[in-house]
């Protein structure tokens, strides 16, 4: 199990990717926005800032603008912008769609045709679009994220379906659906521990796959990250929100999370310091 | 190892007398094996059998109690390594430390924050439960003065006494009276005196090793001396060391029934980092991985609150969903023209739905119907969220007196219930809301009461 290095090797530290959103995130609370205030309108500059200034080791580009229930930006337009970001940076990158299966298929397919030989991780592949997106990812040899709703068996089932399609599980990460601290983290936590146990002690090959946790977006939705300083005895807003994100990350890593997507630079640093402390 | 029902049956009289209120000895034995009945309820079983069964069914981590009355604190009693295997029994207690080396104002501030930083969530009162009082320099007078102060100023606090001087410790424990403190600080050097003091005061003793092996040695001696209630510290003060020792200790106790480590552990992030945020990260790791008590240097709302959320979440019983109370909840200050929504009382649903409504700033009435913690669809399938029940609840809750309009927004997943509800609620228009809470803000912003 994670960090139990007294009895087995843990070859890689968990990797933390910083979240970059493809449209100015008006709804982000000020204590988060202020760290990106000069780049919120420019995803490429934003990604570069994360890498150069905040030492991000990976980037997640979230295509929220494509959501049909939101801005509904055209797939080809969004893909073009995403390709510019991807071609402009040189760290591992995940491209995370809006969660609408059809729209994500369109956008991500379009994207793969624009980025040449550069490899990015495509996300999320769900029950509804794993065939089309899985085929695209395979054809262009991109890794991918298989997303299923908080359940060991559903995660396994999707991996089996992907394998039947011809996908090599070496190129897949599981997104078990993440709940933030105070918002169902206990379900995610136990499902992740069970996935890990099945993979390690029951040698379930279908679950021997890294786990990715897109937690920043969940945490920063929470009321507790939005409440002003001093409200309800909860102290300083920014510190509180950072701790909400960092502790969510801590729980996810303890339960088996290997790739975390986070937002606040200080929360990222705390999570990295924790990893260093556990692996010192 | 716990005994099976059949093994227990062999030790029973097999009279099927029913005096234990269960008709047959076999049924009774099965209940004892499942932990649903106590062996003492059988009037005929031998003392020897009682002891065997009692010992076999005791949890591998000893249950240790501190304090007295309503504000007492229980630690240990754990039976598993992963919460999904059964549940974690007793949540990690959070403690704040005051020392005799601190300025009076620092002590006062900590006690004040200990008392005021409390939060209510899903009917649970979340707070730090313990104050650790440290004898920094062996000055017995200063130590007992500080103990007296904490006892007087924080009447609800459970107490951890920290001293390596058995004399100081004995005096302080006496001052605590019924408020059973944890007497922390038995080391190899002072073990005999500390054991005597703990026996005398009838309080749990904290054992502090210099490493895991050393701790096992101390623990074995304390057990041999007849002590039962203990809390252990391997002395590890690095995150990696602490994590490892906690995992090894829990596993040895639970899997191998290794008695010397079968006690709750205490961790001291306050001695491991000067940065309160890093200190909280350490606390976060060891809360998930097995610390019985975590001692912090100070309490601040912005850091304590997230830690308490972790405590609440990790120690929730996985077999029993958290619920919120059936009621009308007001969000963003609704008036008689505000929308009325209804959903189930599964706490996660409540938090997500109320969070989305709050986030979009539309004043709303949110009706929470008791569905025994089931989610919307499951509750409907189980007959706990039917149209008739909703109608009864709406009348009882009195929503009709609160709004002028007569329109109810129901979860999108219950669209098929619209007709039925309209029959049960004459005069009401039933509107089908979105399926996902995430789409509520857009929905509510557009919403106008039906004409």
XYZ file of C-alpha atoms in Angstrom:
731
model
C 0.000 0.000 0.000
C 1.122 3.595 -0.568
C 4.138 4.871 1.375
C 4.659 1.554 3.197
C 8.199 1.495 1.913
C 9.449 -0.494 4.872
C 8.109 -3.570 3.137
C 8.187 -2.842 -0.569
C 9.480 -0.410 -3.140
C 7.565 2.667 -4.197
C 9.393 3.588 -7.355
C 7.627 6.811 -8.171
C 6.441 9.686 -6.087
C 2.852 10.722 -6.695
C 2.755 13.352 -9.438
C 0.843 16.598 -9.009
C -0.562 18.391 -12.032
C -1.777 21.977 -11.816
C -5.167 22.767 -13.257
C -5.421 25.294 -16.111
C -8.899 26.238 -17.274
C -9.548 27.178 -20.912
C -11.775 30.146 -20.097
C -11.503 32.829 -17.433
C -12.985 31.096 -14.348
C -15.159 33.918 -13.032
C -16.540 31.725 -10.282
C -13.189 30.931 -8.654
C -12.830 32.505 -5.212
C -10.484 35.473 -5.019
C -7.811 33.789 -2.829
C -7.311 31.271 -5.626
C -7.659 33.617 -8.590
C -5.153 36.124 -7.299
C -2.280 33.704 -7.923
C -3.116 33.631 -11.622
C -4.631 37.093 -12.051
C -2.348 38.073 -14.937
C -2.970 34.900 -16.959
C -6.599 33.948 -16.373
C -7.529 34.910 -19.938
C -4.627 33.125 -21.564
C -4.362 29.360 -20.978
C -0.910 29.084 -22.533
C 0.524 31.852 -20.362
C -1.282 30.299 -17.404
C 0.288 26.895 -18.023
C 3.720 28.484 -18.409
C 3.269 30.397 -15.182
C 2.418 27.167 -13.349
C 5.538 25.525 -14.741
C 8.016 28.375 -14.386
C 6.798 30.135 -11.294
C 5.078 27.398 -9.296
C 7.298 24.489 -10.452
C 4.360 22.435 -11.714
C 5.576 19.009 -12.856
C 2.503 18.417 -14.978
C -0.461 20.366 -16.323
C -4.122 19.497 -16.623
C -5.904 21.570 -19.234
C -9.604 21.583 -18.367
C -11.880 22.276 -21.317
C -14.793 23.647 -19.291
C -15.724 26.107 -22.035
C -17.004 23.292 -24.231
C -19.806 22.267 -21.844
C -23.132 22.308 -23.739
C -24.785 23.356 -20.466
C -22.383 26.248 -20.165
C -20.549 28.331 -22.748
C -20.826 25.549 -25.337
C -17.748 26.640 -27.235
C -17.299 24.967 -30.575
C -15.215 21.765 -30.468
C -12.815 22.761 -33.203
C -12.202 26.161 -31.678
C -11.531 24.603 -28.243
C -9.300 21.940 -29.779
C -7.268 24.546 -31.595
C -6.689 26.500 -28.412
C -5.812 23.305 -26.506
C -3.311 22.357 -29.207
C -1.607 25.726 -28.842
C -1.198 25.182 -25.116
C 0.075 21.635 -25.584
C 2.559 22.643 -28.241
C 3.748 25.543 -26.091
C 4.728 23.547 -23.001
C 7.027 20.658 -22.326
C 5.673 18.812 -19.256
C 3.275 15.854 -19.108
C -0.193 17.138 -19.932
C -3.686 15.849 -19.352
C -6.553 17.270 -21.381
C -9.752 16.980 -19.413
C -13.014 17.368 -21.300
C -16.195 18.942 -19.951
C -17.757 15.610 -19.014
C -20.307 15.535 -21.820
C -19.466 12.274 -23.625
C -20.378 13.351 -27.157
C -18.834 16.773 -26.944
C -15.646 15.377 -25.413
C -15.368 12.823 -28.197
C -15.613 15.577 -30.796
C -13.183 17.923 -29.090
C -10.560 15.392 -28.121
C -10.643 13.701 -31.527
C -10.169 17.024 -33.197
C -7.323 17.759 -30.820
C -5.448 14.540 -31.607
C -5.356 15.542 -35.256
C -3.753 18.882 -34.366
C -0.885 17.928 -32.085
C 1.088 15.638 -34.342
C 3.294 13.193 -32.484
C 3.062 14.913 -29.112
C 1.496 12.646 -26.478
C -1.151 13.884 -24.073
C -3.397 12.059 -21.667
C -7.044 12.145 -22.760
C -9.768 12.385 -20.126
C -12.382 11.384 -19.212
C -13.371 8.200 -21.037
C -16.712 7.050 -19.701
C -19.098 4.244 -20.264
C -20.769 6.285 -22.991
C -17.732 7.224 -25.075
C -14.909 4.816 -24.280
C -15.290 3.124 -27.675
C -14.877 6.179 -29.826
C -12.308 7.914 -27.646
C -10.501 4.687 -26.794
C -10.061 3.951 -30.496
C -8.729 7.454 -31.122
C -6.348 7.272 -28.187
C -5.065 3.894 -29.338
C -4.579 5.028 -32.898
C -2.479 8.011 -31.841
C -0.913 6.176 -28.849
C -2.143 8.599 -26.219
C -2.625 7.476 -22.626
C -6.145 7.839 -21.249
C -8.270 8.144 -18.136
C -11.115 5.692 -17.519
C -13.711 7.440 -15.360
C -16.393 5.561 -13.451
C -18.724 6.499 -10.581
C -17.246 5.592 -7.155
C -17.385 1.807 -7.355
C -14.722 -0.898 -7.513
C -16.709 -3.123 -9.856
C -17.621 -0.335 -12.250
C -13.967 0.698 -12.432
C -13.013 -2.883 -13.194
C -15.779 -3.319 -15.725
C -14.741 -0.254 -17.679
C -11.146 -1.480 -17.749
C -12.316 -4.848 -19.058
C -14.378 -3.169 -21.761
C -11.406 -1.049 -22.747
C -9.200 -4.107 -22.936
C -11.767 -5.867 -25.098
C -11.547 -2.896 -27.395
C -7.821 -3.528 -27.707
C -6.551 -0.902 -25.300
C -3.427 -1.883 -23.395
C -4.064 -1.240 -19.689
C -0.507 0.105 -19.471
C -1.881 3.257 -21.039
C -4.856 3.682 -18.685
C -5.422 5.495 -15.422
C -8.516 5.019 -13.239
C -10.517 8.072 -12.201
C -12.673 6.668 -9.394
C -14.733 9.921 -9.071
C -13.439 12.118 -6.312
C -15.336 13.739 -3.470
C -13.758 16.639 -1.604
C -13.083 16.815 2.109
C -16.491 17.160 3.757
C -18.210 16.206 0.517
C -18.035 12.446 0.358
C -14.268 11.962 0.534
C -14.888 8.887 2.675
C -16.495 7.059 -0.259
C -13.617 7.859 -2.600
C -11.104 6.984 0.082
C -12.471 3.508 0.694
C -13.111 2.724 -2.963
C -9.497 3.639 -3.720
C -8.188 1.484 -0.879
C -10.289 -1.390 -2.146
C -9.043 -0.943 -5.712
C -5.462 -0.982 -4.430
C -6.029 -4.024 -2.234
C -7.636 -5.916 -5.121
C -4.685 -5.023 -7.345
C -1.992 -5.894 -4.809
C -3.259 -8.681 -2.590
C -5.690 -10.405 -4.936
C -3.527 -9.727 -8.019
C -6.518 -8.435 -9.955
C -4.793 -7.439 -13.178
C -7.708 -5.349 -14.371
C -7.194 -3.021 -11.438
C -3.402 -2.862 -11.522
C -3.613 0.609 -12.936
C -2.609 3.998 -11.458
C -5.338 6.142 -9.913
C -5.826 9.781 -10.922
C -7.722 12.224 -8.686
C -9.135 15.410 -10.159
C -9.616 16.991 -6.765
C -8.969 20.715 -7.213
C -12.241 21.347 -8.988
C -14.191 19.489 -6.303
C -12.524 21.233 -3.377
C -12.907 24.765 -4.729
C -16.641 24.280 -5.266
C -17.128 23.765 -1.541
C -18.845 26.421 0.503
C -16.009 26.352 3.015
C -13.583 27.628 0.360
C -15.893 30.541 -0.440
C -16.841 31.764 3.003
C -15.117 35.036 3.889
C -12.465 35.248 6.577
C -13.845 35.263 10.096
C -17.219 33.714 9.260
C -18.446 30.995 11.627
C -15.183 30.694 13.553
C -13.445 29.309 10.498
C -10.551 31.753 10.386
C -8.685 33.045 7.365
C -10.332 32.158 4.056
C -7.229 31.488 1.998
C -5.469 29.344 4.604
C -8.679 27.410 5.211
C -9.189 26.750 1.508
C -5.535 25.737 1.066
C -5.887 23.262 3.926
C -9.136 21.914 2.444
C -7.282 21.195 -0.792
C -4.062 19.950 0.819
C -5.847 17.607 3.242
C -8.030 16.260 0.443
C -4.778 15.543 -1.410
C -3.269 13.936 1.671
C -6.206 11.539 2.060
C -6.170 10.709 -1.648
C -2.464 9.894 -1.638
C -2.726 7.787 1.510
C -5.525 5.806 -0.148
C -3.557 5.221 -3.360
C -3.816 8.327 -5.569
C -0.799 8.563 -7.898
C -1.655 11.568 -10.009
C -3.432 14.505 -8.417
C -4.863 17.530 -10.152
C -4.756 20.572 -7.888
C -5.167 24.326 -8.047
C -3.621 26.437 -5.302
C 0.208 26.732 -5.468
C 0.572 26.595 -1.692
C -1.644 23.505 -1.423
C 0.507 21.851 -4.106
C 3.626 22.652 -2.099
C 2.144 21.248 1.093
C 1.197 18.039 -0.690
C 4.715 17.744 -2.113
C 6.228 18.386 1.317
C 4.069 15.631 2.726
C 5.262 13.197 0.058
C 8.870 14.165 0.755
C 8.298 13.632 4.465
C 6.808 10.197 3.917
C 9.548 9.094 1.528
C 12.505 10.791 3.237
C -9.188 -14.871 17.270
C -12.860 -14.345 17.850
C -14.731 -17.588 18.539
C -17.368 -18.956 16.229
C -20.935 -19.558 17.351
C -20.324 -23.314 17.433
C -17.229 -22.943 19.632
C -19.236 -20.822 22.041
C -22.147 -23.263 21.997
C -19.832 -26.000 23.286
C -19.261 -23.955 26.440
C -22.955 -23.341 27.080
C -25.225 -25.613 29.168
C -27.396 -26.403 26.081
C -30.546 -26.330 28.241
C -32.456 -24.103 25.827
C -34.047 -22.579 28.935
C -34.593 -19.217 27.306
C -33.585 -17.286 30.437
C -31.258 -15.169 28.323
C -34.399 -14.058 26.416
C -33.271 -15.997 23.364
C -35.108 -19.277 22.765
C -32.183 -21.612 22.084
C -28.571 -21.876 23.142
C -27.486 -22.082 19.517
C -29.215 -18.805 18.641
C -27.685 -17.189 21.740
C -24.207 -18.475 20.823
C -24.522 -17.039 17.331
C -25.513 -13.668 18.795
C -22.561 -13.667 21.176
C -20.226 -14.537 18.317
C -21.626 -11.625 16.305
C -21.151 -9.276 19.249
C -24.896 -8.666 19.575
C -25.293 -10.286 23.000
C -23.101 -10.473 26.097
C -22.083 -13.878 27.431
C -23.049 -12.673 30.937
C -26.711 -12.911 30.000
C -26.529 -16.680 30.374
C -27.008 -17.475 34.097
C -25.517 -20.968 33.862
C -22.262 -20.551 32.025
C -19.061 -21.144 34.044
C -16.718 -18.312 35.019
C -13.955 -20.047 33.163
C -15.964 -20.034 29.954
C -16.883 -16.393 30.516
C -13.233 -15.454 30.735
C -12.270 -17.418 27.634
C -15.064 -15.904 25.616
C -14.547 -12.413 27.007
C -10.864 -12.493 26.144
C -11.487 -13.831 22.679
C -14.022 -11.151 21.885
C -12.037 -8.185 23.264
C -10.866 -5.877 20.463
C -7.159 -6.232 19.578
C -6.624 -2.552 20.377
C -7.573 -1.889 23.981
C -10.397 0.583 24.572
C -9.091 3.379 26.801
C -11.326 5.983 28.435
C -10.410 9.410 29.753
C -12.344 12.093 31.580
C -15.724 11.719 33.197
C -19.374 12.199 32.396
C -20.670 13.691 29.163
C -17.392 15.062 27.918
C -15.364 11.890 28.360
C -13.102 10.652 25.601
C -12.687 7.113 24.319
C -9.846 5.851 22.187
C -8.893 2.481 20.723
C -11.273 -0.464 20.462
C -10.189 -0.840 16.855
C -10.563 -4.141 15.055
C -9.402 -3.556 11.492
C -6.791 -1.943 9.251
C -9.089 -0.491 6.616
C -12.347 1.268 7.327
C -14.193 -0.672 4.612
C -13.482 -3.957 6.431
C -15.875 -2.921 9.190
C -15.484 0.578 10.583
C -13.100 2.647 12.663
C -14.593 2.700 16.143
C -13.270 5.760 17.930
C -12.168 8.884 16.152
C -8.707 10.322 16.587
C -8.846 12.850 19.406
C -7.340 16.247 18.706
C -5.429 17.839 21.555
C -3.834 21.253 22.009
C -0.699 21.514 24.101
C 0.052 24.092 26.800
C 3.352 24.071 28.684
C 4.797 25.499 31.861
C 7.322 27.330 29.673
C 4.606 29.307 27.863
C 3.662 32.874 28.673
C 0.330 33.132 30.489
C -1.281 34.871 27.516
C -0.315 32.002 25.193
C -1.907 29.528 27.568
C -5.051 31.634 27.910
C -5.349 32.021 24.141
C -5.115 28.281 23.606
C -7.703 27.500 26.252
C -10.006 30.158 24.827
C -9.690 28.794 21.289
C -10.147 25.266 22.589
C -13.503 26.326 23.977
C -14.777 28.491 21.143
C -13.654 26.574 18.048
C -16.567 24.164 17.749
C -18.604 23.376 14.675
C -21.928 21.675 14.067
C -22.264 19.525 11.003
C -24.894 16.882 10.225
C -25.930 16.969 13.863
C -22.389 16.286 15.053
C -20.516 18.689 17.313
C -16.955 18.800 15.981
C -14.178 20.096 18.220
C -10.803 19.384 19.779
C -11.454 17.187 22.788
C -8.253 17.226 24.798
C -5.719 19.583 26.330
C -2.186 18.307 26.894
C -0.407 19.982 29.805
C 3.346 19.717 29.642
C 5.774 19.979 32.547
C 8.644 21.615 30.666
C 11.278 21.851 33.368
C 10.318 19.517 36.216
C 9.110 22.344 38.466
C 6.248 20.648 40.342
C 4.781 23.900 41.645
C 4.467 25.448 38.192
C 3.083 22.219 36.776
C 0.323 21.820 39.325
C -0.584 25.508 39.027
C -1.004 25.077 35.276
C -3.019 21.891 35.741
C -5.325 23.660 38.205
C -5.762 26.515 35.779
C -6.716 24.258 32.860
C -9.083 22.216 35.039
C -10.836 25.384 36.157
C -10.889 27.258 32.851
C -11.794 24.350 30.571
C -14.275 22.202 32.493
C -15.109 20.106 29.414
C -11.541 19.309 28.397
C -10.113 15.824 28.684
C -6.642 16.039 30.117
C -3.273 14.654 29.081
C -0.597 15.201 31.708
C 2.922 15.265 30.285
C 5.773 14.901 32.710
C 8.664 12.539 33.226
C 8.706 13.186 36.961
C 6.544 10.589 38.700
C 6.100 12.794 41.777
C 4.825 15.752 39.762
C 2.640 13.391 37.808
C 1.077 11.806 40.879
C 0.230 15.213 42.342
C -1.279 16.437 39.081
C -3.334 13.266 38.613
C -4.718 13.713 42.100
C -5.777 17.254 41.258
C -7.736 15.922 38.271
C -10.003 13.904 40.568
C -12.746 12.113 38.574
C -11.605 13.695 35.349
C -9.346 10.770 34.581
C -6.293 12.141 32.771
C -3.876 10.283 30.538
C -0.586 10.212 32.434
C 1.926 10.522 29.654
C 5.596 10.017 30.047
C 6.566 6.554 31.281
C 10.001 5.817 29.824
C 12.437 3.013 30.472
C 14.065 5.148 33.186
C 11.014 6.021 35.282
C 8.743 3.081 34.490
C 8.399 1.562 37.956
C 7.477 4.847 39.615
C 5.087 5.776 36.813
C 3.357 2.406 36.937
C 2.898 2.852 40.670
C 1.517 6.373 40.186
C -0.883 5.223 37.453
C -2.126 2.352 39.591
C -2.551 4.647 42.525
C -4.527 7.201 40.506
C -6.329 4.487 38.533
C -5.590 6.335 35.288
C -4.323 5.223 31.867
C -0.561 5.502 31.450
C 1.188 6.842 28.370
C 4.333 4.938 27.366
C 7.096 6.697 25.496
C 9.727 4.576 23.796
C 12.886 5.680 22.057
C 11.944 3.434 19.124
C 9.513 0.611 18.347
C 11.571 -2.163 19.994
C 12.240 -0.097 23.074
C 8.514 0.673 23.366
C 7.625 -3.009 23.110
C 10.020 -3.687 25.997
C 8.444 -0.989 28.174
C 4.959 -2.154 27.294
C 5.735 -5.748 28.193
C 7.032 -4.664 31.594
C 3.997 -2.472 32.249
C 1.660 -5.324 31.340
C 3.630 -7.682 33.588
C 3.244 -5.162 36.411
C -0.514 -5.497 36.022
C -1.400 -2.323 34.079
C -4.256 -2.618 31.608
C -4.989 0.828 30.187
C -2.177 2.375 28.198
C -1.506 4.702 25.273
C 1.731 4.282 23.323
C 4.295 6.443 21.525
C 7.239 4.885 19.712
C 9.124 8.167 19.905
C 9.196 8.613 16.123
C 9.286 12.308 15.240
C 9.665 12.170 11.459
C 6.640 11.759 9.230
C 7.995 8.607 7.637
C 8.955 7.081 10.978
C 5.641 7.925 12.592
C 3.625 6.573 9.680
C 5.641 3.350 9.612
C 5.402 2.752 13.337
C 1.664 3.394 13.337
C 1.099 0.961 10.473
C 3.370 -1.694 11.999
C 1.789 -1.341 15.441
C -1.795 -1.541 14.196
C -1.025 -4.473 11.957
C 0.850 -6.386 14.659
C -2.036 -5.872 17.081
C -4.871 -6.640 14.672
C -3.356 -9.367 12.505
C -0.985 -11.107 14.926
C -2.706 -10.258 18.229
C 0.605 -8.877 19.440
C -0.415 -7.636 22.884
C 2.395 -5.138 23.664
C 1.232 -2.978 20.752
C -2.489 -3.484 21.306
C -3.070 0.051 22.588
C -4.135 3.379 21.073
C -1.220 5.481 19.831
C -0.499 9.129 20.513
C 1.298 11.372 17.997
C 2.963 14.748 18.452
C 2.916 16.808 15.243
C 3.522 19.762 17.599
C 7.082 18.479 18.022
C 7.599 17.780 14.323
C 7.085 21.089 12.550
C 7.087 24.802 13.370
C 4.790 25.563 10.461
C 1.147 25.132 11.521
C 0.108 24.117 8.000
C 2.758 21.396 7.773
C 1.862 20.311 11.279
C -1.708 19.858 10.052
C -0.509 17.778 7.077
C 1.275 15.433 9.484
C -1.877 15.263 11.603
C -3.887 14.520 8.472
C -1.706 11.521 7.591
C -1.759 9.968 11.045
C -5.476 10.546 11.541
C -6.114 8.337 8.532
C -3.418 5.925 9.606
C -4.221 4.976 13.096
C -3.322 7.641 15.664
C -5.626 7.522 18.691
C -4.667 11.018 19.817
C -2.938 13.812 17.899
C -1.370 16.668 19.871
C -1.165 20.055 18.137
C 0.774 23.125 19.160
C -2.183 25.486 18.760
C -5.700 25.651 17.370
C -6.765 28.051 14.611
C -10.148 27.825 12.914
C -8.771 27.814 9.376
C -6.654 24.748 10.121
C -8.679 22.988 12.790
C -11.887 22.972 10.759
C -10.471 21.042 7.764
C -8.842 18.543 10.155
C -12.150 18.020 11.922
C -13.804 17.378 8.567
C -11.260 14.650 7.882
C -11.913 13.202 11.311
C -15.665 13.209 10.665
C -15.317 11.639 7.216
C -12.732 8.941 7.930
C -14.479 7.797 11.088
C -17.956 7.660 9.576
C -19.359 4.146 9.726
C -19.257 2.925 6.098
C -22.321 0.786 6.766
C -24.469 3.687 7.958
C -24.920 6.705 5.723
C -24.721 10.104 7.390
C -28.069 11.847 7.480
C -29.367 15.365 8.002
C -32.553 16.135 9.878
C -35.885 16.273 8.103
C -36.801 19.959 7.941
C -37.244 23.075 5.826
C -33.816 24.601 5.181
C -33.549 28.273 4.217
C -30.774 29.175 1.798
C -29.746 32.733 0.909
C -32.694 34.206 2.862
C -35.785 33.130 0.887
C -39.152 34.946 0.952
C -42.714 34.066 -0.038
C -41.836 34.168 -3.739
C -38.750 31.987 -3.571
C -38.541 28.541 -5.184
C -39.272 25.412 -3.152
C -37.156 22.320 -3.786
C -37.264 18.884 -2.236
C -34.669 16.144 -1.899
C -33.614 13.248 0.325
C -31.748 13.405 3.653
C -28.598 11.552 2.600
C -26.020 14.021 3.906
C -23.961 14.006 0.745
C -26.994 14.914 -1.352
C -27.861 17.662 1.090
C -24.347 19.149 1.045
C -24.074 19.086 -2.708
C -27.571 20.419 -3.400
C -27.416 23.122 -0.730
C -23.893 24.032 -1.837
C -24.981 24.550 -5.433
C -27.989 26.632 -4.415
C -25.876 28.711 -2.073
C -23.239 29.223 -4.718
C -25.716 30.699 -7.208
C -27.155 33.182 -4.683
C -30.793 32.405 -5.487
C -32.837 32.560 -2.236
C -34.567 29.187 -1.902
C -36.472 26.861 0.389
C -34.939 23.403 0.488
C -37.162 20.666 1.890
C -35.288 17.684 3.262
C -37.423 14.597 3.617
C -36.291 11.796 5.925
C -35.349 8.922 3.618
C -33.237 7.102 6.215
C -30.100 8.300 4.542
C -30.897 6.744 1.180
C -30.189 8.684 -1.991
C -33.043 9.938 -4.172
C -33.455 6.954 -6.488
C -32.742 4.294 -3.875
C -35.184 5.927 -1.466
C -37.849 6.034 -4.146
C -37.255 2.374 -5.009
C -37.417 1.450 -1.322
C -40.737 3.239 -0.894
C -39.315 5.958 1.358
C -39.732 8.819 -1.047
C -43.201 8.148 -2.468
C -45.717 10.817 -3.436
C -47.979 10.067 -0.446
C -45.085 10.420 2.019
C -43.925 13.644 0.429
C -47.449 15.083 0.665
C -47.702 14.237 4.371
C -44.277 15.737 5.012
C -45.080 18.953 3.142
C -48.230 19.503 5.184
C -46.444 18.748 8.445
C -43.516 21.006 7.611
C -45.923 23.881 6.919
C -44.353 25.124 3.710
C -47.785 26.382 2.578
C -47.597 29.139 5.194
C -44.201 30.253 3.992
C -44.736 30.812 0.281
C -47.497 32.431 -1.780
C -46.957 30.330 -4.879
C -47.715 26.615 -5.112
C -44.896 25.139 -7.102
C -42.606 22.310 -6.012
C -39.350 21.456 -7.758
C -38.520 17.749 -7.579
C -35.270 15.945 -8.460
C -34.961 15.161 -12.168
C -34.583 11.464 -11.393
C -38.115 11.406 -9.990
C -39.748 12.810 -13.120
C -42.069 9.810 -13.294
C -43.602 10.809 -9.964
C -44.999 14.100 -11.246
C -48.541 12.848 -11.916
C -48.835 11.019 -8.649
C -47.630 14.022 -6.696
C -50.098 16.325 -8.395
C -52.853 13.989 -7.233
C -51.547 13.920 -3.665
C -50.926 17.666 -3.533
C -53.999 19.343 -5.024
C -53.336 22.920 -6.028
C -49.581 22.401 -6.432
C -47.720 22.531 -9.686
C -44.947 19.958 -9.838
C -41.886 21.029 -11.786
C -39.163 18.595 -12.749
C -35.771 19.926 -11.761
C -32.407 18.936 -13.183
C -30.979 15.482 -12.589
C -27.620 16.736 -11.435
C -27.143 19.281 -8.658
C -24.524 20.944 -10.835
C -27.238 22.128 -13.195
C -29.320 23.699 -10.415
C -27.763 27.183 -10.586
C -28.694 27.632 -14.238
C -32.151 26.218 -13.538
C -32.824 28.409 -10.516
C -31.610 31.589 -12.160
C -34.241 31.106 -14.865
C -36.975 30.030 -12.482
C -40.212 32.056 -12.093
C -43.167 30.870 -10.022
C -45.861 29.229 -12.160
C -48.734 31.586 -12.865
